[in-house]
PDB file of C-alpha atoms in Angstrom:
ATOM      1  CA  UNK A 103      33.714 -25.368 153.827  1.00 46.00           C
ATOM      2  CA  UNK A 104      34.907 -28.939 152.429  1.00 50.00           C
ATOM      3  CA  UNK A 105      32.029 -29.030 150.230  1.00 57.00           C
ATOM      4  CA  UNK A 106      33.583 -25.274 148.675  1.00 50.00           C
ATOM      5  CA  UNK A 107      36.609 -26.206 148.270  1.00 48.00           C
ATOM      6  CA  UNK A 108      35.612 -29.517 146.767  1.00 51.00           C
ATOM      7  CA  UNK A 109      33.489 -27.202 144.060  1.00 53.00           C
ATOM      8  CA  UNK A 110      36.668 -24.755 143.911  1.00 51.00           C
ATOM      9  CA  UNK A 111      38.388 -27.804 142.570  1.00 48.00           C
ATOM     10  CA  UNK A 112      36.067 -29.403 140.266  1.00 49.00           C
ATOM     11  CA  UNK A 113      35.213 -26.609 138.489  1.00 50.00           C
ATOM     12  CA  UNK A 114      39.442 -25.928 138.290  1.00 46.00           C
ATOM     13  CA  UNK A 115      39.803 -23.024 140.538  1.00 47.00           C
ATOM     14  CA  UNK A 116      42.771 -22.731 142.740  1.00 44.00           C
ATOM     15  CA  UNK A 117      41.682 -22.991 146.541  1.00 43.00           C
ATOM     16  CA  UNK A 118      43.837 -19.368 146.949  1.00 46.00           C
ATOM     17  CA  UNK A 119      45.590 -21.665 150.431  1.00 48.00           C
ATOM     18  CA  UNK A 120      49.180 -19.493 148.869  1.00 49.00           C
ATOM     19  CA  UNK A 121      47.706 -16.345 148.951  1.00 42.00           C
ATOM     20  CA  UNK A 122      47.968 -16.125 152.378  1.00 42.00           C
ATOM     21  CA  UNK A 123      50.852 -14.448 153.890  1.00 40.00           C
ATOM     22  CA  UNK A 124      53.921 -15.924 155.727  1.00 41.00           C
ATOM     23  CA  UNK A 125      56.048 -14.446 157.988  1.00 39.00           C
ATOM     24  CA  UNK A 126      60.015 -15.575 156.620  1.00 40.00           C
ATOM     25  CA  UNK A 127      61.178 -18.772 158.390  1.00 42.00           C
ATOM     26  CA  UNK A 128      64.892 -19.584 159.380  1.00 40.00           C
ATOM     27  CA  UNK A 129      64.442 -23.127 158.715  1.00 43.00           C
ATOM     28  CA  UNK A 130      64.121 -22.176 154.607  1.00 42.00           C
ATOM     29  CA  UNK A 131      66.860 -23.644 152.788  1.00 41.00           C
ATOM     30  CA  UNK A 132      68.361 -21.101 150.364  1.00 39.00           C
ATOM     31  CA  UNK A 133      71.918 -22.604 149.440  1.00 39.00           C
ATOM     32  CA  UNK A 134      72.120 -25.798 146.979  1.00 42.00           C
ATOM     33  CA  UNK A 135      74.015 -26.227 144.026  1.00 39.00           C
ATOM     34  CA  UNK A 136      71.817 -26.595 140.797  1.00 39.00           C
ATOM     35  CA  UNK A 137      73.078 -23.828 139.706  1.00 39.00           C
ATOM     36  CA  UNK A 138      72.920 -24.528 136.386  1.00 46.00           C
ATOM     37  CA  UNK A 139      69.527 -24.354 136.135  1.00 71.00           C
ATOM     38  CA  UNK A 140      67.799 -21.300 138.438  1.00 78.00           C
ATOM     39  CA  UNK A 141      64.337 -21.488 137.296  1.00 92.00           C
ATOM     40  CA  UNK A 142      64.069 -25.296 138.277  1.00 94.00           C
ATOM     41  CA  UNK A 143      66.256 -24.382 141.558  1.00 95.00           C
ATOM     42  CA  UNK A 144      63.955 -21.316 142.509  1.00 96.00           C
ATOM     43  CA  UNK A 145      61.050 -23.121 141.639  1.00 97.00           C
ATOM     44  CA  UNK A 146      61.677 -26.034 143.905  1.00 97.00           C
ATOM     45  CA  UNK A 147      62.169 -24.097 147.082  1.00 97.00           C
ATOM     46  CA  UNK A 148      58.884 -21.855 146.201  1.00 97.00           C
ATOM     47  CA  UNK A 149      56.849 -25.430 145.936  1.00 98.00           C
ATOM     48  CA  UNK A 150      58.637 -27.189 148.884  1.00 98.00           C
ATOM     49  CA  UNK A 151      58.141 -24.453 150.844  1.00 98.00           C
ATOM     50  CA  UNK A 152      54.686 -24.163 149.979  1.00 98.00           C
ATOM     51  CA  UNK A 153      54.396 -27.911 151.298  1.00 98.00           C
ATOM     52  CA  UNK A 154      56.464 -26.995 154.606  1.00 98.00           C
ATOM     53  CA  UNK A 155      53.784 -24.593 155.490  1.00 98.00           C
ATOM     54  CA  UNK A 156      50.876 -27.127 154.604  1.00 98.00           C
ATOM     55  CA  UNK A 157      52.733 -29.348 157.535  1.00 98.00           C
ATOM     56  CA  UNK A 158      53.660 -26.717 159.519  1.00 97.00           C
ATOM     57  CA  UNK A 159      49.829 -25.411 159.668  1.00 97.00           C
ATOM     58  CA  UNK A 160      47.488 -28.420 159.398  1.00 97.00           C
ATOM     59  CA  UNK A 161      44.768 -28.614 161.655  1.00 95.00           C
ATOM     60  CA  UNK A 162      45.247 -32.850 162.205  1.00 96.00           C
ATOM     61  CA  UNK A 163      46.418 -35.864 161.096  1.00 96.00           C
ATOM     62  CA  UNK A 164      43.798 -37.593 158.836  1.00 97.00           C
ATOM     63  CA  UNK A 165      45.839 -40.240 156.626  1.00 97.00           C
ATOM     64  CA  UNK A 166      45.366 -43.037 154.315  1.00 97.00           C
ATOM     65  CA  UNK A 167      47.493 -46.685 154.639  1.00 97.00           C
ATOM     66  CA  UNK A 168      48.712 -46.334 150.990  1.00 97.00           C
ATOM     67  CA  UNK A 169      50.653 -42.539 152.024  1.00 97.00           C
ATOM     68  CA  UNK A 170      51.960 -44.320 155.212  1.00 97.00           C
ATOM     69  CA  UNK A 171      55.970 -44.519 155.810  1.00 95.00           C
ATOM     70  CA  UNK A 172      55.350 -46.627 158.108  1.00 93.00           C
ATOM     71  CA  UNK A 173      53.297 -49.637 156.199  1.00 94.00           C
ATOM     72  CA  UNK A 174      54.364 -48.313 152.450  1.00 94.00           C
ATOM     73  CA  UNK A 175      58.676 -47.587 153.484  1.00 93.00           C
ATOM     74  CA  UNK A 176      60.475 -45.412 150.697  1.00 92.00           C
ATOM     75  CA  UNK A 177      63.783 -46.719 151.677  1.00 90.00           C
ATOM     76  CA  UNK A 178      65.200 -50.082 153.537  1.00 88.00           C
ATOM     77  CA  UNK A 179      65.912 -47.882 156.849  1.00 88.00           C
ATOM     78  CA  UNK A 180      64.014 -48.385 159.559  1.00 88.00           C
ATOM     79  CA  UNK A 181      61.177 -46.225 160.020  1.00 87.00           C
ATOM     80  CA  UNK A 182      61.392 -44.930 163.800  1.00 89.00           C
ATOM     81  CA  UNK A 183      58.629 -45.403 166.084  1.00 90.00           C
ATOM     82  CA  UNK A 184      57.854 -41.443 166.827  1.00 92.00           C
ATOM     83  CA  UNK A 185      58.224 -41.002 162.853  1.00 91.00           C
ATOM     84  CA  UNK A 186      54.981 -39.064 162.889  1.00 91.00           C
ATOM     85  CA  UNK A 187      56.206 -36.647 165.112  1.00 93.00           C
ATOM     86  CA  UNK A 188      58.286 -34.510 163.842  1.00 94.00           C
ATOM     87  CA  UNK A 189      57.961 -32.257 161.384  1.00 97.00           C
ATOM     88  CA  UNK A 190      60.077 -32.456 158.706  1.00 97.00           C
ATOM     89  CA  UNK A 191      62.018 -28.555 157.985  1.00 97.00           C
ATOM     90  CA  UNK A 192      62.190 -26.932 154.706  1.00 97.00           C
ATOM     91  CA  UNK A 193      65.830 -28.204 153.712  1.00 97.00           C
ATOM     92  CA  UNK A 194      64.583 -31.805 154.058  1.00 97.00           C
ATOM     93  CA  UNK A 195      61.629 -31.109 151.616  1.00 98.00           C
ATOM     94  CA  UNK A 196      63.781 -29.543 149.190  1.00 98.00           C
ATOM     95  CA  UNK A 197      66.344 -32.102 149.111  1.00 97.00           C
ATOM     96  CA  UNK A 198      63.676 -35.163 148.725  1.00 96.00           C
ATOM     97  CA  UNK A 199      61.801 -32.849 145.712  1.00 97.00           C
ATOM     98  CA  UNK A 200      64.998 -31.906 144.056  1.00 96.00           C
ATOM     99  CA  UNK A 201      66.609 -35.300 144.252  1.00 94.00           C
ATOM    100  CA  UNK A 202      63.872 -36.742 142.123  1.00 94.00           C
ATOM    101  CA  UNK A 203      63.470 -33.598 139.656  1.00 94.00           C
ATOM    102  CA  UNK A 204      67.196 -33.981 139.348  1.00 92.00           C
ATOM    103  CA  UNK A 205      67.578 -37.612 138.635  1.00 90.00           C
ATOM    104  CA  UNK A 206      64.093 -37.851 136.060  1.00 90.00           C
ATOM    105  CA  UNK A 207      65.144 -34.153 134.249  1.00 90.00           C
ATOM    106  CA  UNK A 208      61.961 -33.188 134.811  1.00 92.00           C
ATOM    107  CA  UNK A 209      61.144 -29.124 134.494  1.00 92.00           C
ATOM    108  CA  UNK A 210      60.408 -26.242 136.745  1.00 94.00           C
ATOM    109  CA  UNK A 211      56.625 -26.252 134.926  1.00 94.00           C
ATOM    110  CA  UNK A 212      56.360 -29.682 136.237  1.00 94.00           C
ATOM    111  CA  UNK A 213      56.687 -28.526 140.283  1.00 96.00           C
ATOM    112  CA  UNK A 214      54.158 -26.313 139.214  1.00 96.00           C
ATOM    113  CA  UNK A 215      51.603 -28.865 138.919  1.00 96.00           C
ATOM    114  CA  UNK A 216      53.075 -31.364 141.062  1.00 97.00           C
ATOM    115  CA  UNK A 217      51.613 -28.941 143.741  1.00 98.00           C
ATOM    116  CA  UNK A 218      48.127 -28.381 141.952  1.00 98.00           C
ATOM    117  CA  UNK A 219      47.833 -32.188 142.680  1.00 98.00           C
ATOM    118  CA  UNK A 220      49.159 -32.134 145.974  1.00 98.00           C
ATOM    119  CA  UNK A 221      46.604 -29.844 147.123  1.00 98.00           C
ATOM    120  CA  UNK A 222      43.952 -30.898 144.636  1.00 98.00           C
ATOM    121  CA  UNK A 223      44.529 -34.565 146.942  1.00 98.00           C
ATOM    122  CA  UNK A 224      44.168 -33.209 149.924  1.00 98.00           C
ATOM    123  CA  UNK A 225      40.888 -31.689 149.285  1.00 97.00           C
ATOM    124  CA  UNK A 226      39.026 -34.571 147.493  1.00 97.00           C
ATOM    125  CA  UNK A 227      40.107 -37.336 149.514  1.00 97.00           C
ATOM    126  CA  UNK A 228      39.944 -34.874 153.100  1.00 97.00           C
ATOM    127  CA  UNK A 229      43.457 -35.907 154.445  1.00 97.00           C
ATOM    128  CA  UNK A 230      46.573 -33.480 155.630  1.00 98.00           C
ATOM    129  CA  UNK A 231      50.488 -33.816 154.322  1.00 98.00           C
ATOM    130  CA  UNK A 232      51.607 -34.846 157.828  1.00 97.00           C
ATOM    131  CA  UNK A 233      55.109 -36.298 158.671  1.00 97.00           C
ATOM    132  CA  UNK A 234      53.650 -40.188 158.383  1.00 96.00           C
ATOM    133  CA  UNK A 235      52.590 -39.168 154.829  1.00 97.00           C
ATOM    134  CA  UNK A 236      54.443 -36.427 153.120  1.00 98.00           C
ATOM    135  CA  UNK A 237      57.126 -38.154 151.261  1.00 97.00           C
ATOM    136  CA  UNK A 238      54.476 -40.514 149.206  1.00 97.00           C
ATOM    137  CA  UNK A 239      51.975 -38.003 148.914  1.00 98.00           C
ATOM    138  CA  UNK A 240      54.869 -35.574 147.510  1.00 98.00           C
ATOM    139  CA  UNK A 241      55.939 -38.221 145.107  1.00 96.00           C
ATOM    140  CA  UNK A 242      52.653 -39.740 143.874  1.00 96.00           C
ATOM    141  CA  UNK A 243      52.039 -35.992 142.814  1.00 97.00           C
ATOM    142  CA  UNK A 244      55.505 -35.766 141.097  1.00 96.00           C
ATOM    143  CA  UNK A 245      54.241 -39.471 139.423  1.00 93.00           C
ATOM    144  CA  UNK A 246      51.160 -37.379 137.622  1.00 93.00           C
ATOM    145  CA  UNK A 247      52.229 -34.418 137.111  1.00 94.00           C
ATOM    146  CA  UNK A 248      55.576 -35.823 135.402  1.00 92.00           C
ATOM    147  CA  UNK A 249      53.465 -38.415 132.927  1.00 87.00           C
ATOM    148  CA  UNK A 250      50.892 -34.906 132.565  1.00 85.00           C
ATOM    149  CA  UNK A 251      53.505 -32.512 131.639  1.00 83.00           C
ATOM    150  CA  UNK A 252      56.819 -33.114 130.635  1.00 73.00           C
ATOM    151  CA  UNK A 253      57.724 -33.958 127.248  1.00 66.00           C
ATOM    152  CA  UNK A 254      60.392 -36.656 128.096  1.00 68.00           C
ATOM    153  CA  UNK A 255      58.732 -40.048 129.472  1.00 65.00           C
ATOM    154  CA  UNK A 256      59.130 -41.084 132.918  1.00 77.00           C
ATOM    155  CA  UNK A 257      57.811 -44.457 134.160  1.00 81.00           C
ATOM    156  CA  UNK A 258      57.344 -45.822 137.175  1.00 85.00           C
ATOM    157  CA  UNK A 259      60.608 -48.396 136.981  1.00 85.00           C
ATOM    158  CA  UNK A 260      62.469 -45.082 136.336  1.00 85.00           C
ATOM    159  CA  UNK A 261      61.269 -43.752 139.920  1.00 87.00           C
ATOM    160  CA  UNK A 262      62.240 -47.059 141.201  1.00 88.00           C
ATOM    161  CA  UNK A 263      65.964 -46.618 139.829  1.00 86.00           C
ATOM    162  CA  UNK A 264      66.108 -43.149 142.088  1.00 89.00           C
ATOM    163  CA  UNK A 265      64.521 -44.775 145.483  1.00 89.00           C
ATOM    164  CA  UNK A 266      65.681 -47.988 144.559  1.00 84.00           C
ATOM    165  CA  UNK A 267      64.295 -49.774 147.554  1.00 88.00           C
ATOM    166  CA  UNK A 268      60.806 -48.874 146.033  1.00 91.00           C
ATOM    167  CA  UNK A 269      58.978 -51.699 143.928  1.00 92.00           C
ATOM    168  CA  UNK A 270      56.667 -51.052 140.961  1.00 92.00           C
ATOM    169  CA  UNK A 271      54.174 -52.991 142.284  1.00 93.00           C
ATOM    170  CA  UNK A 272      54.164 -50.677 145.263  1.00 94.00           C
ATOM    171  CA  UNK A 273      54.630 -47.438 142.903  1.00 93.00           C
ATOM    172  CA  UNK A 274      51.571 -48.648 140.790  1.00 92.00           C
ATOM    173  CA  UNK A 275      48.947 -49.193 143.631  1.00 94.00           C
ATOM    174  CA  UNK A 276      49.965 -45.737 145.005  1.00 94.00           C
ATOM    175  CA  UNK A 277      49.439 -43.701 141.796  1.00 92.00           C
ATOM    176  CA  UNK A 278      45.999 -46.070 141.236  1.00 92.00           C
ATOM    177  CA  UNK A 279      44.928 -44.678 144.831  1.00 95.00           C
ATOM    178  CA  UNK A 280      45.968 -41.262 143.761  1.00 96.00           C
ATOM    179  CA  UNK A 281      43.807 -41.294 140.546  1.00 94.00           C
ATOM    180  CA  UNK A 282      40.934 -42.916 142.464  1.00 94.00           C
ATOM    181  CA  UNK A 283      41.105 -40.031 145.242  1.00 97.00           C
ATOM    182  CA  UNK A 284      41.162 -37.190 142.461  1.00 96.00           C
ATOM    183  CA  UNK A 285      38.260 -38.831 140.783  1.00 93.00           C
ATOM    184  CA  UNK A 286      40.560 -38.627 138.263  1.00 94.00           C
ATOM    185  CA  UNK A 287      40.604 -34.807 137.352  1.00 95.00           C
ATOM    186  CA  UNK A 288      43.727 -34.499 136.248  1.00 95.00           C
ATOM    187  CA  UNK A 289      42.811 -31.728 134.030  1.00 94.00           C
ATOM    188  CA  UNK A 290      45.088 -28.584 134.557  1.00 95.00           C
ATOM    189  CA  UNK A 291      43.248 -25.218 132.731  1.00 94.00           C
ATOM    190  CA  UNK A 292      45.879 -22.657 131.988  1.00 93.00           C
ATOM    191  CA  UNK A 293      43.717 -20.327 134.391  1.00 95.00           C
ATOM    192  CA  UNK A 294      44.413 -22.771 137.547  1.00 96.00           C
ATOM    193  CA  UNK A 295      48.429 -22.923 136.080  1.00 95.00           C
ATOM    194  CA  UNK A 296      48.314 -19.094 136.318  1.00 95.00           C
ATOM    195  CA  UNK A 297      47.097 -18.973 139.592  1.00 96.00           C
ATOM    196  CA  UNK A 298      49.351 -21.008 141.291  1.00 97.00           C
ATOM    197  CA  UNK A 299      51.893 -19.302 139.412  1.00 96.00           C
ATOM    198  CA  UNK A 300      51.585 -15.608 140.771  1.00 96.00           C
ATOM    199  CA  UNK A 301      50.252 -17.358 144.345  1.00 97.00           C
ATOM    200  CA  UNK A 302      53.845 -18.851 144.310  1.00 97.00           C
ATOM    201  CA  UNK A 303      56.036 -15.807 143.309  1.00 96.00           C
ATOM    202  CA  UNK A 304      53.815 -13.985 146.457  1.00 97.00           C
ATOM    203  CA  UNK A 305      55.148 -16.646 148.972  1.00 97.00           C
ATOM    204  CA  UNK A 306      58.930 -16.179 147.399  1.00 96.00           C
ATOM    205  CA  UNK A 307      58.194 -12.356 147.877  1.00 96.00           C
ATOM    206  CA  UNK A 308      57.413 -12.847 151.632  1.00 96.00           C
ATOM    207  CA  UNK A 309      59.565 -15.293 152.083  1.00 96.00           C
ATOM    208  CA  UNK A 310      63.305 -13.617 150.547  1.00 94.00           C
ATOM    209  CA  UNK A 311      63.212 -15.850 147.864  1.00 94.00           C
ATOM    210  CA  UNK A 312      63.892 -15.519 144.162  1.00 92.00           C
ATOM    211  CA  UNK A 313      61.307 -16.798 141.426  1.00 93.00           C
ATOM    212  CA  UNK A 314      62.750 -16.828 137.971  1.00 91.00           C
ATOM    213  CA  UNK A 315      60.447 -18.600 136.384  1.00 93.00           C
ATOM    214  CA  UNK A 316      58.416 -17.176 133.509  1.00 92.00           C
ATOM    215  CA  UNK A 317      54.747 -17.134 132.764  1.00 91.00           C
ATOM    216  CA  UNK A 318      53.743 -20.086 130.411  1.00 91.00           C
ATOM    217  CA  UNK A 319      53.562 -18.357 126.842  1.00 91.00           C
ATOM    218  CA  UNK A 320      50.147 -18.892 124.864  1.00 90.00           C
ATOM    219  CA  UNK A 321      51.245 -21.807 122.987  1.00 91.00           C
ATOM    220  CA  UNK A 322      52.836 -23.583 126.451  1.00 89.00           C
ATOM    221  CA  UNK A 323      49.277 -22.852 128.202  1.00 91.00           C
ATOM    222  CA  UNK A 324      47.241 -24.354 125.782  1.00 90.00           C
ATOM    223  CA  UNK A 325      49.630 -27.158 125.804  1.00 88.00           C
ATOM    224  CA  UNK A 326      49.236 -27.594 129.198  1.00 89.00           C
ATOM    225  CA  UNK A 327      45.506 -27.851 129.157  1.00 91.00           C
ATOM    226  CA  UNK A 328      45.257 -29.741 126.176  1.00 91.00           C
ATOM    227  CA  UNK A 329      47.360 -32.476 127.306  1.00 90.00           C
ATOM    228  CA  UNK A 330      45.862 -32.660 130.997  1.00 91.00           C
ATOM    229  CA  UNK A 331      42.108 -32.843 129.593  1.00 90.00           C
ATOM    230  CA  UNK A 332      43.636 -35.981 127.236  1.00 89.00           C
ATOM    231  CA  UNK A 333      45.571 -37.696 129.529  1.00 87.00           C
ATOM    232  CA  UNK A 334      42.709 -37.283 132.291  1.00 87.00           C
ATOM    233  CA  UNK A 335      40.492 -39.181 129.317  1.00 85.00           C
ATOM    234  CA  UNK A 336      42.923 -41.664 128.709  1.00 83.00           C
ATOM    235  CA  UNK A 337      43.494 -42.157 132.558  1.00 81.00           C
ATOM    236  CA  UNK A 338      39.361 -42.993 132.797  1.00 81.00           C
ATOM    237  CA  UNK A 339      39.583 -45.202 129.667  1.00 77.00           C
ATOM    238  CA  UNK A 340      43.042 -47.167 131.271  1.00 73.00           C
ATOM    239  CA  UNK A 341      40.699 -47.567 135.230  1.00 71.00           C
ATOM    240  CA  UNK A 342      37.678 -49.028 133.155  1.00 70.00           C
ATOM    241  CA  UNK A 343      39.601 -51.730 131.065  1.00 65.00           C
ATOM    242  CA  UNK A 344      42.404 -52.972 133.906  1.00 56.00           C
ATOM    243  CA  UNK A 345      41.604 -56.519 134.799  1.00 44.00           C
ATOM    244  CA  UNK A 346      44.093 -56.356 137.303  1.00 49.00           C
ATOM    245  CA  UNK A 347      43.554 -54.103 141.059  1.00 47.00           C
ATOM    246  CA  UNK A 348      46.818 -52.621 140.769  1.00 48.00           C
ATOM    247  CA  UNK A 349      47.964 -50.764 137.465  1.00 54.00           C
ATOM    248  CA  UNK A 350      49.930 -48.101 135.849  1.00 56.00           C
ATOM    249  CA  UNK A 351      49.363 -45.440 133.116  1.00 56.00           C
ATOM    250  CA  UNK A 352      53.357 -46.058 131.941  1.00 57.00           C
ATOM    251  CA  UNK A 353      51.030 -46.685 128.298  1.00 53.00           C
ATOM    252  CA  UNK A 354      49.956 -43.344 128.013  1.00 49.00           C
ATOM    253  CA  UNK A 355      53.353 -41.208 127.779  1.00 48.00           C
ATOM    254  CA  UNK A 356      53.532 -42.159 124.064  1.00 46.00           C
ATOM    255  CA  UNK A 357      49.844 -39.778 123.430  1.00 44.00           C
ATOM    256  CA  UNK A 358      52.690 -36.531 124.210  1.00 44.00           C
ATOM    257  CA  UNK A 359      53.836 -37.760 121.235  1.00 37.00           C
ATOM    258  CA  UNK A 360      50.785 -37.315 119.094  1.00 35.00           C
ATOM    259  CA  UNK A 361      49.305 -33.495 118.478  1.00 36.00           C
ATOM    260  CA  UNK A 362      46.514 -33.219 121.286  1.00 34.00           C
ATOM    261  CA  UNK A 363      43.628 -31.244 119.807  1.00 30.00           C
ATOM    262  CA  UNK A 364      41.932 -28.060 121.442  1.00 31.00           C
ATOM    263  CA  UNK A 365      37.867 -27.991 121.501  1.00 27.00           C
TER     264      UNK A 365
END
């Protein structure tokens, strides 16, 4: 079964784990007040809750030191000892997601495939979103798919401005882990977009949820994949010339600024 879904992912088809269907769940959080901007808001909850349920219905615990609140902390607070006990509920997961999207600007397309990473993770490197792990795992996926997708450029110091107790140092050895456990298949196909696209509007369907977001248009999709496939180059090229362990790919937002060509 790992070995399918392993070959599901390298050959950039979504593992279907959102086509399954949820019962609704009082703990989903449905008021906040972006209101201004209902495809990022709607978008959000659709992802996070997508997230909630990969907690909620894990089968164990397998983590890695780097995702660990406990070793790696995201904030100066103490870390209590039964921290890997409780599941966190939907509202918490939105809040943490939409706290960063809010701060970096970054766009309802980009939640899309923070969560093709997410899951794309947890496959290749054979671990489950947990409580001891969620909150790094959740933002090393925002890390990529932020520098992958959206136009404006986000770098890691920026991520330390929003969890400020976070160092750079810390922020680059987690996304060079990240990279490492995706073997670096960052690419994003507009047929894998797509998927998790209509996978997610099923689970706002079930769920009482609205999903405003539109389809990627043509242009938008090739976009998408044309970027990914470069980036996921430039990533490769970045890993083989670092001299250092721990680095960052904060030099490649500028290629968003040059026209990436289709084969």
């Amino acid at each position: 079964m790992r070995e399918k879904r392993k070959s599901n992912h390298i050959n950039h088809v979504s593992p279907g784990q959102l086509t399954k269907k949820y019962s609704s769940c009082s703990t989903i959080f449905i008021d906040d007040s972006t209101v201004s901007q209902p495809n990022l808001r709607s978008t959000i909850k659709c992802v996070t809750l997508a997230i909630y349920y990969h907690i909620k219905n894990r089968d164990s615990d397998r983590s890695l030191d780097i995702f660990d609140e406990k070793s790696h902390p995201l904030t100066r607070e103490e870390v209590p000892d039964d921290y890997y006990k409780h599941d966190p509920d939907h509202k918490h997961i939105y809040r943490f997601v939409r706290t960063l999207f809010s701060a970096a600007q970054l766009t309802a397309e980009c939640a899309i495939v923070t969560l093709v990473y997410l899951e794309r993770l947890l496959t290749y490197a054979e671990i489950d979103i947990c409580p001891s792990n969620w909150k790094r795992v959740v933002l090393g996926a925002i890390l990529l798919a932020s520098k992958v997708w959206d136009d404006q450029a986000v770098w890691n110091v920026d991520y330390c401005q929003i969890l400020k107790d976070i160092t750079v140092e810390d922020m680059n050895e987690m996304e060079r882990h990240f990279l490492e456990l995706l073997q670096f298949n960052i690419n994003v196909p507009a047929s894998v977009y797509a998927k998790y696209y209509f996978d997610l509007r099923s689970l706002a369907d079930d769920n009482n949820l609205s999903f405003l977001l539109e389809p990627l248009s043509k242009e938008r999709a090739q976009k998408l994949e044309a970027i990914s496939r470069l980036c996921e180059d430039k990533y490769k090229d970045l890993s083989k010339a670092a001299m250092r362990r721990s680095f960052s790919a904060d030099n490649l937002v500028g290629i968003r600024r040059s026209n990436a060509i289709l084969s």
